[in-house]
């Protein structure tokens, strides 16, 4: 199938700003789905609120655009009630880890077979550029006119600690890598987290003098390195990219199926 | 004799009703005094191949049942005051996206943490206006276990018929009291199943285009029709729109589909109402005291009766106005500061004849409490 067969062209043009990285996330994610040859009827995309969340409207899957921070809770209901479906849950950084932080760690703890995608642009874009739990200290935002003093979450470490059985990080600069990571995350049985750094030139870039979209992509190129690479070993200041966790642990829906068998045996 | 007789709590009667109605998915969070509903369903649902999940919080529970409803399942959650407050945003989502679901609120004293193990009926207005924005909602209640069972079945039926969240407003006394329940035979109470679209594969399905009768056939997530569901105002495709006409028409649809059917949705029972000069209006556990008092007074020849409401929203205005038309006085018996009384005053012909008999201290209002207030109303002193 061509990539446009996965899009709802009826709903275009999209609402993202020129230079926004979210279109690249959409592109790489759909190419992963295409490469895997998944049936569109088998995919449910659940999203919350924010620029990132609008991605669910543009894809020709079953799409559930929900309320702020709760996409994973809705997705849990969809998945547990129909485990054969493939759940994709793109979220913004504030959506996933501020208002939705509790759902994020608990979905990871359950290891329910959902692919969570944290589209990290380090800012609340839709509301006009407020700092997020992934902005980090020393940054400028419309709610931090002097500078931020909040520490940031490390999505990879947080996901690992919470129990996610697949954890990866990539960026919108590294599109081939992103496609491969999405493919592995979607195929993985269990809770998968993919953090993808995605540029917001309109708010984050402008406020923090990171230049236009091209400049911001070059920053991703220059400040990250593959896990296990010599560059990363030699320069710990670089941010690691790649797959950090990929392990087999009991998946929630499969475990619940065993509970059903147990309960039915008890009645019989 | 095939009769299945149980001696159980009201919370258990609710579970029995839900399973009878076809409940397949429950998500919840522990909270007094509703927890028995979750506990029992964690045992019974998997026995039937259904799913139970204890979520990380009240909000997540509400969200999870909406997700499960979209895959074509009958769903429910149960909570009490503080949890009901937390669920409100997602309840509004279910109103907007028109997702059938049932929310049980076994009421306790509020506001805030309030009086967790004691009875109250203080969430009547919250059931109506808890979520933001204009909307309509259905809220039902019952005073005894046979009715708890039946009204729970009704809640699922109305949720499917009108594609709406339905609130079951029980209270701590009804939830924890033990009494007899005769579980009806299969088929004895009609069950409304999910109305699914007849539109075939490959043909455009419009998830938000009502049929001529106003109903919206659904298509299960995972089925042949892929569509968008959103809490934003949306067009017939389910795609976000802020076109003024789309916004206005959708809001009218959401409110009208319930408000214009108030007479069909209204549920009530009459106790000694014929020729009654004094009418008590009550619901839930407080109705038990009102009925007890009416029975006792009738034996003494007093013309007093009870209009027991089983649907609180949409408020059964026409029923209340008609039944109270000839009354010398109407006494609303409830365990709050007059939430239903204000509704009654607003719809009867002579609001000056409407009085409140209430108790708000966490104790069940007794027949003696009501009797004392009635004496004052009747001018017989205190």
XYZ file of C-alpha atoms in Angstrom, chain A residues 8 10-11 39-45 54 56-58 60-68 70 72-74 76-83 85 99 102-104 106-107 109-110 112 252 256-257 259-261 263-264 266-267, chain B residues 25 41-43 45-57 59-71 73 89-90 93 99 201 204 220-232 235 237-240:
110
model
C -7.425 10.444 5.760
C -10.344 14.288 3.632
C -9.066 15.855 6.835
C -4.277 -4.319 8.420
C -5.770 -0.881 9.038
C -8.841 -2.448 10.663
C -6.627 -4.001 13.318
C -5.092 -0.723 14.483
C -6.530 1.655 17.058
C -4.793 4.974 17.632
C -4.117 15.630 16.492
C -4.943 10.455 15.421
C -7.323 12.390 13.176
C -5.071 12.111 10.146
C -6.980 5.935 8.550
C -7.180 3.650 11.587
C -9.812 3.437 14.296
C -9.019 6.683 16.054
C -9.892 7.895 19.533
C -8.987 11.494 20.303
C -9.637 11.719 24.021
C -9.014 14.114 26.914
C -5.779 15.613 28.169
C -5.715 10.092 29.586
C -3.291 5.445 27.863
C -6.252 4.887 30.189
C -8.656 4.829 27.225
C -6.108 0.190 28.262
C -9.884 -0.224 28.009
C -9.713 -0.790 24.258
C -6.836 -3.244 24.498
C -8.078 -5.320 27.428
C -11.568 -5.580 25.917
C -10.146 -6.618 22.524
C -6.558 -7.838 22.923
C -6.051 -5.094 18.277
C -1.180 15.407 33.490
C 0.209 8.449 36.536
C -1.353 6.568 33.625
C 2.051 6.349 31.954
C 0.902 2.315 35.554
C 0.476 1.214 31.944
C 3.899 -1.417 35.285
C 1.131 -3.624 33.869
C 0.012 -4.113 28.659
C -1.181 -8.058 30.896
C -5.760 -11.875 32.316
C -6.714 -14.632 29.892
C -7.349 -15.527 35.143
C -10.418 -16.169 32.992
C -9.411 -19.816 32.567
C -12.198 -18.472 37.152
C -14.069 -20.673 34.676
C -13.520 -22.791 39.554
C -17.164 -22.464 38.493
C -16.232 -4.942 31.177
C -17.207 -8.238 39.741
C -13.513 -9.143 40.006
C -14.797 -12.591 40.937
C -16.807 -11.256 35.391
C -13.913 -13.583 34.477
C -16.184 -16.553 35.211
C -18.245 -15.379 32.249
C -15.303 -14.468 30.086
C -15.706 -10.781 30.922
C -12.975 -8.402 32.011
C -12.333 -6.645 35.314
C -9.524 -4.182 35.856
C -8.584 -2.148 38.915
C -7.168 1.029 37.425
C -4.650 3.426 38.955
C -7.293 6.029 39.770
C -10.242 9.045 36.171
C -8.517 6.110 34.492
C -11.436 3.828 35.410
C -13.886 6.111 33.643
C -11.621 6.395 30.600
C -11.061 2.641 30.398
C -14.764 1.825 30.290
C -15.282 4.328 27.464
C -12.498 2.618 25.509
C -14.035 -0.797 26.142
C -17.503 0.411 25.146
C -16.116 1.447 21.769
C -15.020 -2.112 21.042
C -18.965 -4.131 25.042
C -14.381 15.282 32.730
C -14.494 11.813 31.217
C -16.419 13.076 27.052
C -20.549 6.426 24.267
C -17.851 -3.050 4.308
C -19.098 5.100 3.861
C -17.198 -1.576 16.912
C -13.561 -0.511 16.985
C -11.708 -3.305 15.242
C -14.563 -3.767 12.753
C -14.855 -2.801 9.097
C -15.496 0.902 9.612
C -12.674 3.138 10.711
C -13.797 6.479 12.076
C -12.741 9.231 14.444
C -14.081 9.736 17.947
C -13.337 13.031 19.684
C -14.425 15.216 22.571
C -14.289 18.227 20.275
C -19.260 16.639 12.102
C -17.626 11.884 10.229
C -16.548 12.465 13.809
C -13.985 14.965 12.634
C -13.383 18.148 14.696
